[in-house]
mmCIF file of C-alpha atoms in Angstrom:
data_model
loop_
_atom_site.group_PDB
_atom_site.id
_atom_site.type_symbol
_atom_site.label_atom_id
_atom_site.label_comp_id
_atom_site.label_asym_id
_atom_site.label_seq_id
_atom_site.Cartn_x
_atom_site.Cartn_y
_atom_site.Cartn_z
ATOM 1 C CA UNK A 1 44.880 6.726 71.953
ATOM 2 C CA UNK A 2 42.906 8.280 69.099
ATOM 3 C CA UNK A 3 44.112 11.791 69.708
ATOM 4 C CA UNK A 4 40.596 13.149 69.869
ATOM 5 C CA UNK A 5 39.058 15.091 72.701
ATOM 6 C CA UNK A 6 35.521 14.860 74.152
ATOM 7 C CA UNK A 7 34.132 16.425 77.192
ATOM 8 C CA UNK A 8 33.865 14.054 80.175
ATOM 9 C CA UNK A 9 30.487 15.603 80.945
ATOM 10 C CA UNK A 10 29.155 14.113 77.724
ATOM 11 C CA UNK A 11 29.711 10.560 78.895
ATOM 12 C CA UNK A 12 27.369 8.608 81.097
ATOM 13 C CA UNK A 13 29.382 7.487 84.075
ATOM 14 C CA UNK A 14 26.859 4.657 84.738
ATOM 15 C CA UNK A 15 27.452 3.172 81.199
ATOM 16 C CA UNK A 16 27.777 -0.603 81.064
ATOM 17 C CA UNK A 17 30.639 -2.439 79.321
ATOM 18 C CA UNK A 18 30.697 -1.726 75.520
ATOM 19 C CA UNK A 19 29.082 -4.333 73.305
ATOM 20 C CA UNK A 20 28.070 -4.116 69.733
ATOM 21 C CA UNK A 21 25.265 -6.655 68.749
ATOM 22 C CA UNK A 22 22.916 -4.876 66.473
ATOM 23 C CA UNK A 23 22.790 -2.644 63.355
ATOM 24 C CA UNK A 24 20.023 -1.094 61.309
ATOM 25 C CA UNK A 25 18.754 -2.651 58.130
ATOM 26 C CA UNK A 26 17.653 -0.054 55.407
ATOM 27 C CA UNK A 27 15.332 -1.364 52.823
ATOM 28 C CA UNK A 28 16.357 1.018 49.905
ATOM 29 C CA UNK A 29 12.691 1.922 49.573
ATOM 30 C CA UNK A 30 11.843 4.417 52.145
ATOM 31 C CA UNK A 31 13.869 3.719 55.378
ATOM 32 C CA UNK A 32 16.152 6.342 56.811
ATOM 33 C CA UNK A 33 17.191 8.022 60.129
ATOM 34 C CA UNK A 34 16.400 11.707 60.504
ATOM 35 C CA UNK A 35 18.891 13.663 62.740
ATOM 36 C CA UNK A 36 17.020 16.852 62.615
ATOM 37 C CA UNK A 37 18.102 20.360 61.660
ATOM 38 C CA UNK A 38 21.022 21.659 63.682
ATOM 39 C CA UNK A 39 23.968 23.999 63.111
ATOM 40 C CA UNK A 40 26.160 21.569 65.049
ATOM 41 C CA UNK A 41 25.606 19.080 62.157
ATOM 42 C CA UNK A 42 26.538 21.710 59.522
ATOM 43 C CA UNK A 43 30.163 22.290 60.547
ATOM 44 C CA UNK A 44 32.571 24.453 58.520
ATOM 45 C CA UNK A 45 34.924 22.115 56.653
ATOM 46 C CA UNK A 46 37.892 24.431 56.296
ATOM 47 C CA UNK A 47 39.537 23.022 59.357
ATOM 48 C CA UNK A 48 38.384 19.460 58.687
ATOM 49 C CA UNK A 49 35.529 17.067 59.340
ATOM 50 C CA UNK A 50 35.075 13.286 59.111
ATOM 51 C CA UNK A 51 32.497 10.628 59.129
ATOM 52 C CA UNK A 52 33.035 7.099 60.456
ATOM 53 C CA UNK A 53 30.550 4.303 59.702
ATOM 54 C CA UNK A 54 30.260 0.478 59.394
ATOM 55 C CA UNK A 55 28.319 -0.636 56.320
ATOM 56 C CA UNK A 56 27.343 -3.876 54.642
ATOM 57 C CA UNK A 57 25.501 -4.335 51.270
ATOM 58 C CA UNK A 58 23.932 -7.532 50.023
ATOM 59 C CA UNK A 59 24.686 -6.332 46.433
ATOM 60 C CA UNK A 60 27.003 -3.446 46.130
ATOM 61 C CA UNK A 61 25.928 -2.643 42.486
ATOM 62 C CA UNK A 62 22.186 -2.253 43.391
ATOM 63 C CA UNK A 63 21.449 1.417 42.978
ATOM 64 C CA UNK A 64 23.022 4.387 44.663
ATOM 65 C CA UNK A 65 22.982 4.056 48.340
ATOM 66 C CA UNK A 66 23.057 7.261 50.226
ATOM 67 C CA UNK A 67 25.079 6.888 53.512
ATOM 68 C CA UNK A 68 24.991 10.354 55.019
ATOM 69 C CA UNK A 69 23.796 13.772 53.811
ATOM 70 C CA UNK A 70 22.724 17.350 54.704
ATOM 71 C CA UNK A 71 22.878 18.355 50.969
ATOM 72 C CA UNK A 72 20.215 19.733 48.848
ATOM 73 C CA UNK A 73 19.553 19.742 45.181
ATOM 74 C CA UNK A 74 16.957 21.460 42.840
ATOM 75 C CA UNK A 75 14.240 18.887 43.353
ATOM 76 C CA UNK A 76 14.442 19.465 47.136
ATOM 77 C CA UNK A 77 13.923 23.215 47.508
ATOM 78 C CA UNK A 78 12.275 25.181 44.693
ATOM 79 C CA UNK A 79 13.780 28.385 46.300
ATOM 80 C CA UNK A 80 17.179 27.054 45.328
ATOM 81 C CA UNK A 81 16.220 25.388 42.121
ATOM 82 C CA UNK A 82 19.608 25.709 40.494
ATOM 83 C CA UNK A 83 21.942 24.988 43.355
ATOM 84 C CA UNK A 84 23.780 22.142 45.204
ATOM 85 C CA UNK A 85 24.387 22.573 48.922
ATOM 86 C CA UNK A 86 26.117 20.816 51.675
ATOM 87 C CA UNK A 87 28.099 17.499 52.170
ATOM 88 C CA UNK A 88 27.098 13.995 51.134
ATOM 89 C CA UNK A 89 28.497 10.394 51.068
ATOM 90 C CA UNK A 90 27.240 7.487 49.109
ATOM 91 C CA UNK A 91 28.054 4.081 47.465
ATOM 92 C CA UNK A 92 27.140 4.395 43.845
ATOM 93 C CA UNK A 93 25.548 1.887 41.508
ATOM 94 C CA UNK A 94 29.109 0.883 40.232
ATOM 95 C CA UNK A 95 30.024 -0.165 43.861
ATOM 96 C CA UNK A 96 32.381 2.755 44.359
ATOM 97 C CA UNK A 97 32.384 5.123 47.308
ATOM 98 C CA UNK A 98 31.999 8.959 46.812
ATOM 99 C CA UNK A 99 31.881 12.124 48.889
ATOM 100 C CA UNK A 100 31.036 15.677 47.815
ATOM 101 C CA UNK A 101 30.370 19.251 48.792
ATOM 102 C CA UNK A 102 28.150 21.960 47.232
ATOM 103 C CA UNK A 103 28.733 25.667 47.182
ATOM 104 C CA UNK A 104 25.099 26.687 46.681
ATOM 105 C CA UNK A 105 25.999 28.578 43.421
ATOM 106 C CA UNK A 106 24.551 26.319 40.886
ATOM 107 C CA UNK A 107 24.385 22.604 39.775
ATOM 108 C CA UNK A 108 27.391 22.338 37.444
ATOM 109 C CA UNK A 109 30.824 20.946 37.957
ATOM 110 C CA UNK A 110 32.051 24.394 38.939
ATOM 111 C CA UNK A 111 29.597 24.357 41.965
ATOM 112 C CA UNK A 112 30.552 20.924 43.395
ATOM 113 C CA UNK A 113 33.732 19.057 44.507
ATOM 114 C CA UNK A 114 33.653 15.304 44.574
ATOM 115 C CA UNK A 115 36.113 12.481 45.336
ATOM 116 C CA UNK A 116 35.283 8.943 44.272
ATOM 117 C CA UNK A 117 37.238 5.750 44.834
ATOM 118 C CA UNK A 118 39.056 4.800 41.645
ATOM 119 C CA UNK A 119 37.930 1.192 41.882
ATOM 120 C CA UNK A 120 35.406 -0.879 43.787
ATOM 121 C CA UNK A 121 36.652 -1.134 47.181
ATOM 122 C CA UNK A 122 33.909 -2.997 49.155
ATOM 123 C CA UNK A 123 32.432 -6.490 48.787
ATOM 124 C CA UNK A 124 28.950 -8.100 48.893
ATOM 125 C CA UNK A 125 27.767 -9.418 52.223
ATOM 126 C CA UNK A 126 30.799 -8.001 54.050
ATOM 127 C CA UNK A 127 31.007 -5.500 56.829
ATOM 128 C CA UNK A 128 33.383 -2.621 56.035
ATOM 129 C CA UNK A 129 34.564 0.240 58.230
ATOM 130 C CA UNK A 130 34.467 3.404 56.074
ATOM 131 C CA UNK A 131 35.762 6.907 56.816
ATOM 132 C CA UNK A 132 35.204 9.949 54.703
ATOM 133 C CA UNK A 133 37.595 12.695 55.689
ATOM 134 C CA UNK A 134 37.495 16.276 54.402
ATOM 135 C CA UNK A 135 40.847 17.793 55.133
ATOM 136 C CA UNK A 136 39.662 21.285 54.224
ATOM 137 C CA UNK A 137 37.970 22.911 51.261
ATOM 138 C CA UNK A 138 40.425 21.852 48.713
ATOM 139 C CA UNK A 139 39.249 18.566 46.973
ATOM 140 C CA UNK A 140 42.908 17.371 47.101
ATOM 141 C CA UNK A 141 42.384 16.921 50.812
ATOM 142 C CA UNK A 142 39.355 14.585 50.552
ATOM 143 C CA UNK A 143 40.131 11.031 51.783
ATOM 144 C CA UNK A 144 38.141 7.790 51.720
ATOM 145 C CA UNK A 145 39.347 4.968 54.056
ATOM 146 C CA UNK A 146 38.111 1.458 53.933
ATOM 147 C CA UNK A 147 38.959 -1.051 56.699
ATOM 148 C CA UNK A 148 41.770 1.132 57.919
ATOM 149 C CA UNK A 149 43.539 1.899 54.613
ATOM 150 C CA UNK A 150 43.378 5.007 52.403
ATOM 151 C CA UNK A 151 41.929 4.271 48.962
ATOM 152 C CA UNK A 152 43.058 5.909 45.650
ATOM 153 C CA UNK A 153 40.460 8.458 44.585
ATOM 154 C CA UNK A 154 39.572 10.494 41.459
ATOM 155 C CA UNK A 155 38.547 13.976 42.007
ATOM 156 C CA UNK A 156 36.377 16.255 40.018
ATOM 157 C CA UNK A 157 34.670 19.788 40.133
ATOM 158 C CA UNK A 158 35.846 23.252 40.995
ATOM 159 C CA UNK A 159 33.198 24.400 43.370
ATOM 160 C CA UNK A 160 33.750 27.147 45.946
ATOM 161 C CA UNK A 161 33.501 26.802 49.659
ATOM 162 C CA UNK A 162 30.946 24.432 50.991
ATOM 163 C CA UNK A 163 27.590 26.093 51.912
ATOM 164 C CA UNK A 164 24.531 24.710 53.803
ATOM 165 C CA UNK A 165 20.892 25.369 53.777
ATOM 166 C CA UNK A 166 19.798 26.219 57.422
ATOM 167 C CA UNK A 167 16.444 24.471 57.005
ATOM 168 C CA UNK A 168 17.709 21.222 55.936
ATOM 169 C CA UNK A 169 17.823 18.165 58.082
ATOM 170 C CA UNK A 170 20.688 15.817 58.273
ATOM 171 C CA UNK A 171 20.042 12.193 57.227
ATOM 172 C CA UNK A 172 21.503 8.719 57.490
ATOM 173 C CA UNK A 173 20.427 6.642 54.644
ATOM 174 C CA UNK A 174 18.848 9.297 52.262
ATOM 175 C CA UNK A 175 19.525 12.753 50.778
ATOM 176 C CA UNK A 176 17.303 15.838 50.749
ATOM 177 C CA UNK A 177 15.609 15.400 47.394
ATOM 178 C CA UNK A 178 12.682 13.692 45.682
ATOM 179 C CA UNK A 179 15.304 11.298 44.297
ATOM 180 C CA UNK A 180 16.342 10.248 47.759
ATOM 181 C CA UNK A 181 18.711 7.475 46.935
ATOM 182 C CA UNK A 182 17.642 5.510 50.138
ATOM 183 C CA UNK A 183 20.235 3.397 51.752
ATOM 184 C CA UNK A 184 19.885 -0.338 50.846
ATOM 185 C CA UNK A 185 22.049 -2.231 53.310
ATOM 186 C CA UNK A 186 23.092 -2.489 56.978
ATOM 187 C CA UNK A 187 24.610 0.563 58.890
ATOM 188 C CA UNK A 188 26.214 0.654 62.325
ATOM 189 C CA UNK A 189 28.319 2.808 64.656
ATOM 190 C CA UNK A 190 28.072 6.180 62.901
ATOM 191 C CA UNK A 191 30.367 8.939 64.250
ATOM 192 C CA UNK A 192 30.730 12.582 62.908
ATOM 193 C CA UNK A 193 33.718 14.525 63.860
ATOM 194 C CA UNK A 194 34.767 18.158 63.522
ATOM 195 C CA UNK A 195 38.322 17.158 62.501
ATOM 196 C CA UNK A 196 39.914 15.403 59.601
ATOM 197 C CA UNK A 197 41.025 12.090 60.963
ATOM 198 C CA UNK A 198 44.461 11.045 60.040
ATOM 199 C CA UNK A 199 45.588 7.545 59.064
ATOM 200 C CA UNK A 200 46.727 6.615 62.634
ATOM 201 C CA UNK A 201 43.324 7.694 64.115
ATOM 202 C CA UNK A 202 41.392 5.727 61.420
ATOM 203 C CA UNK A 203 43.358 2.656 62.200
ATOM 204 C CA UNK A 204 42.681 2.983 65.786
ATOM 205 C CA UNK A 205 38.932 3.323 65.244
ATOM 206 C CA UNK A 206 38.938 0.360 62.796
ATOM 207 C CA UNK A 207 40.630 -1.674 65.530
ATOM 208 C CA UNK A 208 41.203 -4.777 63.451
ATOM 209 C CA UNK A 209 37.598 -4.997 62.467
ATOM 210 C CA UNK A 210 36.244 -4.470 66.083
ATOM 211 C CA UNK A 211 34.056 -1.399 66.438
ATOM 212 C CA UNK A 212 35.332 0.995 69.113
ATOM 213 C CA UNK A 213 33.334 2.759 71.744
ATOM 214 C CA UNK A 214 33.336 6.356 70.546
ATOM 215 C CA UNK A 215 31.497 7.753 73.482
ATOM 216 C CA UNK A 216 34.302 7.288 76.023
ATOM 217 C CA UNK A 217 36.679 10.092 76.836
ATOM 218 C CA UNK A 218 39.908 9.936 74.924
ATOM 219 C CA UNK A 219 43.106 12.052 74.965
ATOM 220 C CA UNK A 220 42.814 15.693 74.160
ATOM 221 C CA UNK A 221 43.365 16.509 70.525
ATOM 222 C CA UNK A 222 42.340 18.701 67.512
ATOM 223 C CA UNK A 223 38.691 17.729 67.469
ATOM 224 C CA UNK A 224 35.753 15.858 69.011
ATOM 225 C CA UNK A 225 32.720 13.879 68.185
ATOM 226 C CA UNK A 226 29.777 15.976 66.952
ATOM 227 C CA UNK A 227 27.655 12.848 67.118
ATOM 228 C CA UNK A 228 27.892 9.153 67.819
ATOM 229 C CA UNK A 229 24.846 6.985 66.871
ATOM 230 C CA UNK A 230 24.933 3.312 67.648
ATOM 231 C CA UNK A 231 22.282 2.119 65.245
ATOM 232 C CA UNK A 232 20.362 -0.245 67.371
ATOM 233 C CA UNK A 233 22.389 -0.791 70.647
ATOM 234 C CA UNK A 234 21.080 2.174 72.529
ATOM 235 C CA UNK A 235 17.449 3.206 71.959
ATOM 236 C CA UNK A 236 14.561 4.922 73.721
ATOM 237 C CA UNK A 237 11.028 6.063 72.992
ATOM 238 C CA UNK A 238 7.814 4.253 72.185
ATOM 239 C CA UNK A 239 8.153 0.852 70.508
ATOM 240 C CA UNK A 240 6.667 2.299 67.325
ATOM 241 C CA UNK A 241 9.001 5.259 67.123
ATOM 242 C CA UNK A 242 12.397 4.024 68.264
ATOM 243 C CA UNK A 243 15.088 6.755 68.441
ATOM 244 C CA UNK A 244 18.826 6.376 67.834
ATOM 245 C CA UNK A 245 20.493 8.102 70.696
ATOM 246 C CA UNK A 246 23.458 10.504 70.269
ATOM 247 C CA UNK A 247 25.864 8.960 72.691
ATOM 248 C CA UNK A 248 28.125 11.929 72.522
ATOM 249 C CA UNK A 249 25.565 14.584 73.621
ATOM 250 C CA UNK A 250 23.191 12.552 75.649
ATOM 251 C CA UNK A 251 19.601 11.787 75.184
ATOM 252 C CA UNK A 252 18.242 15.199 74.163
ATOM 253 C CA UNK A 253 20.488 16.568 71.465
ATOM 254 C CA UNK A 254 20.512 15.372 67.889
ATOM 255 C CA UNK A 255 18.971 12.049 68.408
ATOM 256 C CA UNK A 256 17.999 10.100 65.222
ATOM 257 C CA UNK A 257 14.339 9.276 64.541
ATOM 258 C CA UNK A 258 13.939 5.954 62.651
ATOM 259 C CA UNK A 259 11.636 6.875 59.833
ATOM 260 C CA UNK A 260 9.349 4.393 58.007
ATOM 261 C CA UNK A 261 10.960 1.788 60.230
ATOM 262 C CA UNK A 262 10.073 -0.476 63.107
ATOM 263 C CA UNK A 263 12.055 -2.387 65.720
ATOM 264 C CA UNK A 264 12.141 -5.200 63.189
ATOM 265 C CA UNK A 265 14.668 -3.183 61.211
ATOM 266 C CA UNK A 266 16.999 -3.437 64.334
ATOM 267 C CA UNK A 267 18.817 -6.692 63.444
ATOM 268 C CA UNK A 268 21.279 -8.922 65.242
ATOM 269 C CA UNK A 269 23.954 -8.492 62.603
ATOM 270 C CA UNK A 270 26.870 -6.353 63.498
ATOM 271 C CA UNK A 271 30.700 -6.121 62.613
#
């Protein structure tokens, strides 16, 4: 049991047996998934939030690859030209993983809080399960797990409480800026939680390198899935505009739009 609660009404009772055969390939140039603008995807982090995702990069040192973001910086919004907002996760050009928050007060180290793995924790051409967990506002509670194991992190910044811009979309594979840091690898099975996953829950989701069906009801607990996007195994919409379905909330809420992408970017390569 994962110890996470989801409403039984959010699950399709006619769903077939779980399989995971596809992922999305992001080209690092302009591909991304747009999840739209929603307060549900801008949760307060004081009680904890987490992001679970499977990723694979051909070259872990090729540019910064944005994984998930609803953050903003000066080049994104002239009205807030001196401020960082929101949460963000990425793999940087050194091959390390990082997560951050911004308080909207400026763009210095006293306006952000960041945790970064102390060493390179992913490998080329290898699927990895990654969890970014914010245990609260304190940067000391930020955790990064890779393949079920918590990794040592270095922390920086002394920013205040996380703040969001209400008009900013949430993205998988880019950030809200003219320097978008587009994702440049494969992504699969993305789940966003309104709780800080603990080590036992992370291990259960990793499941010995076997992706878990996160749309199924699980035992009641401290939180639930805000979104679960399968990245290619459950789609709808016209062929030229495939949508990534939010399995947690059905087919009409917070679905992802594959942007600058086609069905050819849905590939038979999955963990």
